[in-house]
Coordinates of N, CA and C in Angstrom, one line a residue:
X1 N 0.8 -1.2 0.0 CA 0.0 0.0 0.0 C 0.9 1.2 0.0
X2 N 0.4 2.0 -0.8 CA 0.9 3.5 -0.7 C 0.3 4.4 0.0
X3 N 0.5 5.7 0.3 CA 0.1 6.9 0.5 C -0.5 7.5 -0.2
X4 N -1.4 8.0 -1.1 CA -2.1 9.1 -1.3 C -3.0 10.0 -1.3
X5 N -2.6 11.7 -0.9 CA -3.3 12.2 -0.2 C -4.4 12.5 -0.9
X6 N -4.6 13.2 -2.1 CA -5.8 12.9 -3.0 C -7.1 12.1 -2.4
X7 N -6.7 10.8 -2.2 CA -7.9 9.8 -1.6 C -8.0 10.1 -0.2
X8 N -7.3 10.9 0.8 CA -7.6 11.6 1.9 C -8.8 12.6 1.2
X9 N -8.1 13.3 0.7 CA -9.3 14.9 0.5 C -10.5 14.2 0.0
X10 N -10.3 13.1 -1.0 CA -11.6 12.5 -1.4 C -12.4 11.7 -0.3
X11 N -12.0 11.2 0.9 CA -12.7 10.4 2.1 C -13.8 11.3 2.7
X12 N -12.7 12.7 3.0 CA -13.5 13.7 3.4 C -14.5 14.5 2.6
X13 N -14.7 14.6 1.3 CA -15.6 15.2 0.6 C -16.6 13.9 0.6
X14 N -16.6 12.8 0.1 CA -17.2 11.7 0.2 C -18.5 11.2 1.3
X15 N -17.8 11.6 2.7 CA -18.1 11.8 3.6 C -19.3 12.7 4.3
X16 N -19.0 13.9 4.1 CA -19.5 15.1 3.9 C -21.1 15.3 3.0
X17 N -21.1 14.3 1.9 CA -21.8 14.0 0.5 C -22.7 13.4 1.6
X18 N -22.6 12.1 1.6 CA -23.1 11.0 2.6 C -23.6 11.8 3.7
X19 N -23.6 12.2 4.2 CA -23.9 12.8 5.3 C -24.9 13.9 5.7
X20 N -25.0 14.5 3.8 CA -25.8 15.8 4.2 C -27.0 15.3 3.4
X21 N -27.1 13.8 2.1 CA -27.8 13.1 1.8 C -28.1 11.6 1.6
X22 N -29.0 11.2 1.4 CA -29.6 9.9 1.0 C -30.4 9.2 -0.1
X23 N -30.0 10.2 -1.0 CA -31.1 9.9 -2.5 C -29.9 9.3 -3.4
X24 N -30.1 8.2 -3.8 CA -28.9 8.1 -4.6 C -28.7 8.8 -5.8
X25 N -29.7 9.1 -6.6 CA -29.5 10.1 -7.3 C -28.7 11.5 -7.1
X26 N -29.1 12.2 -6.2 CA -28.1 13.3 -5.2 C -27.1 13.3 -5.1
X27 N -27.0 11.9 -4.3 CA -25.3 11.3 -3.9 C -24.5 11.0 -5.0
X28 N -24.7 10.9 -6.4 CA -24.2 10.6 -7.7 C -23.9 12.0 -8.1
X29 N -25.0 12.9 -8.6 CA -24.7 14.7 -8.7 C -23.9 14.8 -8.3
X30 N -23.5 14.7 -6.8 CA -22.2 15.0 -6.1 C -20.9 14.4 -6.2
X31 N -21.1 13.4 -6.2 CA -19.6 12.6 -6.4 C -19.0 12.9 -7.5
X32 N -20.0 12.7 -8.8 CA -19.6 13.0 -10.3 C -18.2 13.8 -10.0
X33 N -18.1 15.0 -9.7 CA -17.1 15.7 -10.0 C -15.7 15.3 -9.5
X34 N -15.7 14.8 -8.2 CA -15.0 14.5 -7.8 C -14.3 13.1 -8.8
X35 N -14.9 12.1 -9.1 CA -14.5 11.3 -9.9 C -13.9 11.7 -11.5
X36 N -14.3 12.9 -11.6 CA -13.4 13.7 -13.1 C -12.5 14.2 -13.0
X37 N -12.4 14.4 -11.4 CA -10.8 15.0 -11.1 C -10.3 13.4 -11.2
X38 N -10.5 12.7 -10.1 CA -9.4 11.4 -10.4 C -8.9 11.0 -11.7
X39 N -10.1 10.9 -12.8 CA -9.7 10.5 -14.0 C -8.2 11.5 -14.6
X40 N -8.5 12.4 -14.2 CA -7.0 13.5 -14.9 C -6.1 13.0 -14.2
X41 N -6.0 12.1 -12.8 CA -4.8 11.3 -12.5 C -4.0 11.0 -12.8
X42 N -2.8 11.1 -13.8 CA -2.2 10.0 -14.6 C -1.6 9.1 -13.8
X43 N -1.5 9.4 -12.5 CA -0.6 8.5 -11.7 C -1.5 7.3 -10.6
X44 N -3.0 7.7 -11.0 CA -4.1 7.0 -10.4 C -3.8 5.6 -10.0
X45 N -3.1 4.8 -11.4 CA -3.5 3.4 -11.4 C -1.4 3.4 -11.7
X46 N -1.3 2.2 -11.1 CA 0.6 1.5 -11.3 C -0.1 1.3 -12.1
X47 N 1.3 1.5 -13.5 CA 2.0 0.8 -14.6 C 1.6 -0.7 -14.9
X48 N 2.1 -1.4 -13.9 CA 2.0 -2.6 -13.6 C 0.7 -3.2 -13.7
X49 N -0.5 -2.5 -13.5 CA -1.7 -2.9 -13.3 C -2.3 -2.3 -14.2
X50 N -1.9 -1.7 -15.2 CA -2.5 -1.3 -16.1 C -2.6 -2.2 -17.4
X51 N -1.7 -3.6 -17.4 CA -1.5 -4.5 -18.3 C -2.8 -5.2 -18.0
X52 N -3.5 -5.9 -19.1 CA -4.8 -6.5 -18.9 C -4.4 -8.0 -18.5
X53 N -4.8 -8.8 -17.9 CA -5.3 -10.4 -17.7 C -5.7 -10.9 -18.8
X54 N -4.9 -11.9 -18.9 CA -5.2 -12.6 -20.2 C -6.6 -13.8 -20.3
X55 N -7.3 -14.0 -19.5 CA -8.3 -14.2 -19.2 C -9.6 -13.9 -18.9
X56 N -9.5 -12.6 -18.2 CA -10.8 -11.8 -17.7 C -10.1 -10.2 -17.3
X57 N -11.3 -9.7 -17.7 CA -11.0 -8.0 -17.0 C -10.6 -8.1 -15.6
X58 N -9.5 -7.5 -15.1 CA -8.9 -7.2 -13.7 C -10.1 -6.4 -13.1
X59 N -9.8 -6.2 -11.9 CA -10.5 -5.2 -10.3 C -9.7 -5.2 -9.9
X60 N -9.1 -3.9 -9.3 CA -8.3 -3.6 -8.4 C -8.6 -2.6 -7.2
X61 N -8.6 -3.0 -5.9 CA -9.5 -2.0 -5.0 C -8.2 -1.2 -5.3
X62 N -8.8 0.0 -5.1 CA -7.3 1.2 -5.2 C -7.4 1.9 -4.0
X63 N -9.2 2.1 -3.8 CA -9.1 2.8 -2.1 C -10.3 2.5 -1.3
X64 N -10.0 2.4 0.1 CA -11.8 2.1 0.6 C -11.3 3.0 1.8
X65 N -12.3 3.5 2.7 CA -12.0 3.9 3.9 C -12.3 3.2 5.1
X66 N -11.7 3.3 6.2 CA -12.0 2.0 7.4 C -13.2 2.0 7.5
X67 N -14.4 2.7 7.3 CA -15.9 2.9 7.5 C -16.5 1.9 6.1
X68 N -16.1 1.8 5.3 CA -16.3 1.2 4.2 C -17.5 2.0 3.6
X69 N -17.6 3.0 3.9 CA -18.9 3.8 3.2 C -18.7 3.9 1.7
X70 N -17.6 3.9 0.9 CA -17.6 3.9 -0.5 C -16.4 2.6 -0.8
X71 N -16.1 3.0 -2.0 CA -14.8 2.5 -2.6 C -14.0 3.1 -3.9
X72 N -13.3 3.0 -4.0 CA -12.7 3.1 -5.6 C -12.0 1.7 -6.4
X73 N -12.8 1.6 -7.5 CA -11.9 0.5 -7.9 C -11.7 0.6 -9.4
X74 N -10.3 0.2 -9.8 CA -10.3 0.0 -11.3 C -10.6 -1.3 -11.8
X75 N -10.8 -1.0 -13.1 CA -11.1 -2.4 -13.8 C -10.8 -2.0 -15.2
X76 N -9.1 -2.7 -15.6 CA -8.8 -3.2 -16.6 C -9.0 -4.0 -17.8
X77 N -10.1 -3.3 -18.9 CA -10.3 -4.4 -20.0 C -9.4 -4.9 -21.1
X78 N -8.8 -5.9 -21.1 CA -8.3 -6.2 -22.6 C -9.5 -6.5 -23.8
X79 N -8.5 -6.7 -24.8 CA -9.4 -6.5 -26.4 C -10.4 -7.8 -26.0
X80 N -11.7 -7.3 -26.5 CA -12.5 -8.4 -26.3 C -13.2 -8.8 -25.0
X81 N -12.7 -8.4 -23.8 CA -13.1 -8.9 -22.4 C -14.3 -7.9 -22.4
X82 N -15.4 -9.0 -21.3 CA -16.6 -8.6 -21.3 C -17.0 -8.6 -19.9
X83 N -18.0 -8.0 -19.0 CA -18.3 -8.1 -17.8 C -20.0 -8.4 -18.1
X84 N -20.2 -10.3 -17.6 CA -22.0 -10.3 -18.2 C -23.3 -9.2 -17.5
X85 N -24.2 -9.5 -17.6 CA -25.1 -8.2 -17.4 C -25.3 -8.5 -16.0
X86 N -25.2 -7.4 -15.3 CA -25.1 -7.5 -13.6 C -25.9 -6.7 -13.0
X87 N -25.9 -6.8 -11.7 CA -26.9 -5.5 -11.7 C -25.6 -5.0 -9.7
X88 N -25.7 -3.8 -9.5 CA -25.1 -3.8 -8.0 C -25.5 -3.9 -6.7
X89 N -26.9 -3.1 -6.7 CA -27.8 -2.7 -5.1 C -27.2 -1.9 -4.4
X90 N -26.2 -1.0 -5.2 CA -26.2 0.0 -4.5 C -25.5 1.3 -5.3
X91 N -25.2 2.6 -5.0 CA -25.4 3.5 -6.3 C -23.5 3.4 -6.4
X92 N -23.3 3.8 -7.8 CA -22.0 3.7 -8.1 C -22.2 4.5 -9.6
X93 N -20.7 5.0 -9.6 CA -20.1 5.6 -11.1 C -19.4 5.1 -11.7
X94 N -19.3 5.3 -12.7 CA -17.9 4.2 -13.8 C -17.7 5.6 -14.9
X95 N -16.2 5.7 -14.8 CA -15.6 7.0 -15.6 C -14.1 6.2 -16.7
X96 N -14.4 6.7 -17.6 CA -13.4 5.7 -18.6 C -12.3 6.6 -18.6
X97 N -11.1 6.0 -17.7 CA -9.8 6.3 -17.8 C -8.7 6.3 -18.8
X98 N -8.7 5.5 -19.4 CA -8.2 5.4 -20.8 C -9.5 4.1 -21.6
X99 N -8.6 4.3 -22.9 CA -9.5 3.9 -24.0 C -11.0 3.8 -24.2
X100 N -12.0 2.9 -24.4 CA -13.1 2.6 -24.4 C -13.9 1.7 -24.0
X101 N -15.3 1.7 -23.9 CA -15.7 0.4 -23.3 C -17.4 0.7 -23.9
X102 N -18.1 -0.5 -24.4 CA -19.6 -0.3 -24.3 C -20.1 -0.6 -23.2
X103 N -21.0 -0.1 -22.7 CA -21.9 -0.5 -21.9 C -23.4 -0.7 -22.3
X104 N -24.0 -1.4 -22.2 CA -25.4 -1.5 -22.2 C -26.4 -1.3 -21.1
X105 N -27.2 -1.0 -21.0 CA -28.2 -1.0 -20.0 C -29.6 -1.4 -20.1
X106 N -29.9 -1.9 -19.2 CA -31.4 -3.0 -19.2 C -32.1 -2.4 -17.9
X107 N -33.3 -3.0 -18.0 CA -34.4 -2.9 -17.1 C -34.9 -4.1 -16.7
X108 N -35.4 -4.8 -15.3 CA -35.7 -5.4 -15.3 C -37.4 -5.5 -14.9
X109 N -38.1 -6.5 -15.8 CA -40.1 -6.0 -15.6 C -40.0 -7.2 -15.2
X110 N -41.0 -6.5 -14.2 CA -41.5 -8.1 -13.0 C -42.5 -8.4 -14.1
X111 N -42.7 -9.8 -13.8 CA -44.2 -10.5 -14.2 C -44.9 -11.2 -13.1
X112 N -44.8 -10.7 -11.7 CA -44.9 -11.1 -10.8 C -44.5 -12.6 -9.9
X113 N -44.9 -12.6 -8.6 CA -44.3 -14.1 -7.8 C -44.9 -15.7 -8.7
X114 N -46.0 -15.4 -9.4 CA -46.0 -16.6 -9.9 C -46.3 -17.1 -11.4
X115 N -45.5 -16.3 -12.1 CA -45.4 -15.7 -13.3 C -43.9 -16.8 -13.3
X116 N -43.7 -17.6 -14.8 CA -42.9 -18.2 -15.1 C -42.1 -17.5 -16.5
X117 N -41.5 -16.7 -16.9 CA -40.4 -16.7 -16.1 C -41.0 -15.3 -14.9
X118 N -40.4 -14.8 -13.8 CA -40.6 -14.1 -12.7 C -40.3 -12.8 -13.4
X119 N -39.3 -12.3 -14.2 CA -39.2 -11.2 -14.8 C -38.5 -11.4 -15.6
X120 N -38.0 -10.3 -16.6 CA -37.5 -10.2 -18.0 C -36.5 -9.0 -18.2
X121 N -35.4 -9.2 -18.6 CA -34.3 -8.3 -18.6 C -34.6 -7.7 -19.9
X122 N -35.1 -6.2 -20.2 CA -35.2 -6.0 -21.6 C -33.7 -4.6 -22.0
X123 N -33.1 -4.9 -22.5 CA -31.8 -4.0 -23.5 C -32.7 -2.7 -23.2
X124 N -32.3 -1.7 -22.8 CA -32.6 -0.1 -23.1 C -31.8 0.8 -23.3
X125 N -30.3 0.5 -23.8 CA -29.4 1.5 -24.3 C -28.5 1.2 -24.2
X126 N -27.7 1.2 -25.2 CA -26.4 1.2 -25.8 C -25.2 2.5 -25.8
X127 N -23.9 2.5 -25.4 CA -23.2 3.7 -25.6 C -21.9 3.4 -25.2
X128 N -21.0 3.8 -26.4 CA -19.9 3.8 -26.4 C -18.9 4.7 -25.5
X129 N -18.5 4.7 -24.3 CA -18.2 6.1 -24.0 C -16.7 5.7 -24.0
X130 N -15.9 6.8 -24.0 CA -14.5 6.9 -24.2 C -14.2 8.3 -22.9
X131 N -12.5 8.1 -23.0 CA -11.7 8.6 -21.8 C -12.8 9.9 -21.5
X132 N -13.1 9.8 -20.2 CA -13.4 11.1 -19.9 C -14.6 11.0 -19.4
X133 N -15.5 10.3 -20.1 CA -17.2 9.9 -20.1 C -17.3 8.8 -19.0
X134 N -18.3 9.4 -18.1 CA -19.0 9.0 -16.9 C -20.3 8.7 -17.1
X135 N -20.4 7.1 -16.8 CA -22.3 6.6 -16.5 C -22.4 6.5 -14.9
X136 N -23.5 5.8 -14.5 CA -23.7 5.9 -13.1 C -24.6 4.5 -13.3
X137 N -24.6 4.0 -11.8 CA -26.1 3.1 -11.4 C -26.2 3.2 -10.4
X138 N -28.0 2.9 -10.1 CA -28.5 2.8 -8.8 C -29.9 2.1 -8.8
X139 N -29.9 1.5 -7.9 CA -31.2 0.6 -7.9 C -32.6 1.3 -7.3
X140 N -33.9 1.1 -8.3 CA -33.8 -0.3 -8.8 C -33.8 0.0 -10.2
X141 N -34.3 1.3 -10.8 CA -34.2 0.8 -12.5 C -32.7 1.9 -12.7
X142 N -32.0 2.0 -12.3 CA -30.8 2.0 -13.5 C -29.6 1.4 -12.7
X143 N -29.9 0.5 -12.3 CA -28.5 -0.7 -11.3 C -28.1 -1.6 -12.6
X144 N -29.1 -2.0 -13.8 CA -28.1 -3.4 -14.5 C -27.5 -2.8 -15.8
X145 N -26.3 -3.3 -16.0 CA -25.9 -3.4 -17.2 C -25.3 -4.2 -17.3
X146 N -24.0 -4.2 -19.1 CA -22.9 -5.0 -19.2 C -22.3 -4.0 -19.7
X147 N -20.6 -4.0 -19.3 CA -19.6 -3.6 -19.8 C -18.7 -5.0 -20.6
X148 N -18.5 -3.9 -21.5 CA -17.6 -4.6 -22.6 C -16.0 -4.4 -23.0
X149 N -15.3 -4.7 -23.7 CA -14.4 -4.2 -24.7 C -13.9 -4.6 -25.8
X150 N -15.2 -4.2 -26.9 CA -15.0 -5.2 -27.9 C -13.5 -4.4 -29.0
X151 N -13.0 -3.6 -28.7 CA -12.0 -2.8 -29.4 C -10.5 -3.6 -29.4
X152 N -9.8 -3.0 -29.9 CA -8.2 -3.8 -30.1 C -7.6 -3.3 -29.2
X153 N -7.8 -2.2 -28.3 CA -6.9 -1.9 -26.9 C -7.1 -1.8 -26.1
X154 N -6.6 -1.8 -25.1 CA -6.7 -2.0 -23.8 C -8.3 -0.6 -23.1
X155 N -8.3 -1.0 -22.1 CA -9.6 0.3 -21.7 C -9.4 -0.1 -20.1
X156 N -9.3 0.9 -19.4 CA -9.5 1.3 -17.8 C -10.5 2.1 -17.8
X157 N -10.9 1.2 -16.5 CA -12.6 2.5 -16.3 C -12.3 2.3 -14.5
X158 N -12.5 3.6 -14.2 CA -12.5 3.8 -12.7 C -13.9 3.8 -12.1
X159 N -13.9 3.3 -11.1 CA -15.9 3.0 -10.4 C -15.3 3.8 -8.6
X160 N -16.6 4.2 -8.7 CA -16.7 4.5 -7.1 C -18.4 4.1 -6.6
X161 N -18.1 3.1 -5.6 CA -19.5 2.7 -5.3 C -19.9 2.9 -4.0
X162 N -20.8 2.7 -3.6 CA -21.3 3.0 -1.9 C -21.3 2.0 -1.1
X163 N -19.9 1.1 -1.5 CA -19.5 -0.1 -0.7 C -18.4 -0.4 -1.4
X164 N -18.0 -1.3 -0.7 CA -16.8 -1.7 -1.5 C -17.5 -3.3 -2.2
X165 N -17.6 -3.0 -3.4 CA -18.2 -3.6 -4.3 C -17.6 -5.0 -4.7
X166 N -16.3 -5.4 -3.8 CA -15.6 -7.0 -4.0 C -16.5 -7.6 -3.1
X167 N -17.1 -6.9 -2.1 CA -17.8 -7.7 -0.7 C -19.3 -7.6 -1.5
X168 N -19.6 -7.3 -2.2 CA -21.0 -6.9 -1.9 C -22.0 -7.9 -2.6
X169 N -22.2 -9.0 -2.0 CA -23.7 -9.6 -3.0 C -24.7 -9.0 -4.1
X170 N -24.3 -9.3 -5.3 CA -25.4 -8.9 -6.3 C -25.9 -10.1 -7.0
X171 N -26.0 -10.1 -8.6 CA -26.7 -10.8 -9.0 C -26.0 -10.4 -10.3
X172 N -25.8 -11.9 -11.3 CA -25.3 -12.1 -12.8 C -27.2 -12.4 -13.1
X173 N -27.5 -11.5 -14.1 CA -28.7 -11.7 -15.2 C -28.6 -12.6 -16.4
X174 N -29.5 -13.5 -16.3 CA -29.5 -14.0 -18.0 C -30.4 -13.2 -18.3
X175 N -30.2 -12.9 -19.6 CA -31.7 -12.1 -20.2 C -32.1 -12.6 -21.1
X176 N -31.8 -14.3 -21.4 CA -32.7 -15.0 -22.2 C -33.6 -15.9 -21.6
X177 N -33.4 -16.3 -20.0 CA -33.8 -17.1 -19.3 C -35.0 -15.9 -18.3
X178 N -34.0 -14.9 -17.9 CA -34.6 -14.2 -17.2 C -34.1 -14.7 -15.5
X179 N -33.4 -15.6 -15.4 CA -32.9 -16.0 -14.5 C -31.7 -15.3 -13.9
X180 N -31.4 -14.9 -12.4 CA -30.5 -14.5 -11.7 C -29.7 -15.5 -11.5
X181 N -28.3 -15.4 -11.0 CA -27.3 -16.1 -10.0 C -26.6 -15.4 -9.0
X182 N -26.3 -15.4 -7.8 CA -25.9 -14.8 -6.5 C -24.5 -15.0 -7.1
X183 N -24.1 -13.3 -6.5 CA -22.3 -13.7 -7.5 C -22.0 -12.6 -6.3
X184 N -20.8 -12.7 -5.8 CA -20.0 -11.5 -5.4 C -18.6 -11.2 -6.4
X185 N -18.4 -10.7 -6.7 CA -16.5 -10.5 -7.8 C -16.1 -9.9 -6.9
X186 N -15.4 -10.7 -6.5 CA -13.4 -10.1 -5.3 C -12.5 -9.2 -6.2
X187 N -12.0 -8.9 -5.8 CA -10.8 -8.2 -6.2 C -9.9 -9.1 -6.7
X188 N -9.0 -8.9 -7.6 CA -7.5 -8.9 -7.3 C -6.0 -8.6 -6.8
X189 N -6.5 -8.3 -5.9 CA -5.8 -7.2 -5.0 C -6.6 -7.9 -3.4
X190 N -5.7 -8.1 -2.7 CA -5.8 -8.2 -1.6 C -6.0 -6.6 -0.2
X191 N -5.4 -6.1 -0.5 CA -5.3 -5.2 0.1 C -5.5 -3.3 -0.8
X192 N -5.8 -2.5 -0.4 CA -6.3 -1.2 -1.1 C -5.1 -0.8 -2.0
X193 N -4.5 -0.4 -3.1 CA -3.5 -0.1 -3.3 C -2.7 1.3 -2.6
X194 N -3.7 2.3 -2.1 CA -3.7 3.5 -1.7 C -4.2 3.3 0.0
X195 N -3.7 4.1 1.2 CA -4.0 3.7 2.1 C -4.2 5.1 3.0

């Protein structure tokens, strides 16, 4: 773990945010900015970690605070790596630090408790965003999507969520079945890289 004070000033603005609200909508208005400064970071993410997994997009916690009220984490895509449609349960940002990434986003329509299938994941937007470009989610209708990287380079996208998102129970969507699975995604990284 390193020192940086950056993610100090950001605990306390973060903090502050949390504190004076509860909408997650609100609590997104506000963080936004703060997560456009980090993106101008160049020194945000090690070198080292900036190489993609030759199997699956990386996570790397980069910062949480002892209270665990938020997190920061990166996630390194190589060419082709895909994250399936997920949904979080709690509000978060994703800001594209270098290259690009699609994301899609869906909705999920109940068909109620005894309704086979129970609900239906339907596609509601497509968008390509590149370095610089910030989406958001929060439950219940704009928590699911999928991130992609269907391009020939590499893509980092920086997330800040209202947990630390390695621990947090959600759910992998089929949207042909309409079926859930209980997933958490750990990190790779054992420890915060920033402390």
């Amino acid at each position: 773990m390193s020192e940086n004070k950056p993610f100090h000033q950001l605990e306390v603005d973060i903090s502050d945010i949390l504190a004076s609200h509860q909408d997650y909508r609100t609590i997104i208005d506000h963080v936004r900015p703060h997560l456009q400064h980090l993106l101008t970071n160049d020194d945000l993410l090690p070198a080292e970690l900036q190489v993609p997994l030759p199997n699956k997009y990386a996570q790397y916690l980069l910062y949480r605070p002892q209270n665990e009220s938020f997190a920061v984490i990166a996630f390194v895509w190589g060419a082709g790596q895909v994250a399936p449609v997920h949904d979080h349960l709690v509000w978060g940002l994703v800001g594209v630090y270098r290259g690009s990434v699609v994301e899609k986003r869906y909705r999920r329509e109940d068909h109620g408790e005894s309704a086979e299938p129970r609900y239906t994941i339907r596609e509601v937007s497509e968008v390509t965003a590149s370095q610089g470009d910030i989406s958001f989610v929060y439950p219940p209708d704009y928590d699911i999507h999928g991130v992609a990287n269907p391009f020939d380079e590499a893509a980092i996208t920086i997330h800040i969520y209202g947990t630390d998102i390695g621990k947090q129970p959600r759910h992998i969507h089929d949207i042909a079945t309409g079926n859930a699975r209980d997933v958490i995604t750990k990190h790779d990284n054992i420890s915060p890289i920033f402390s």
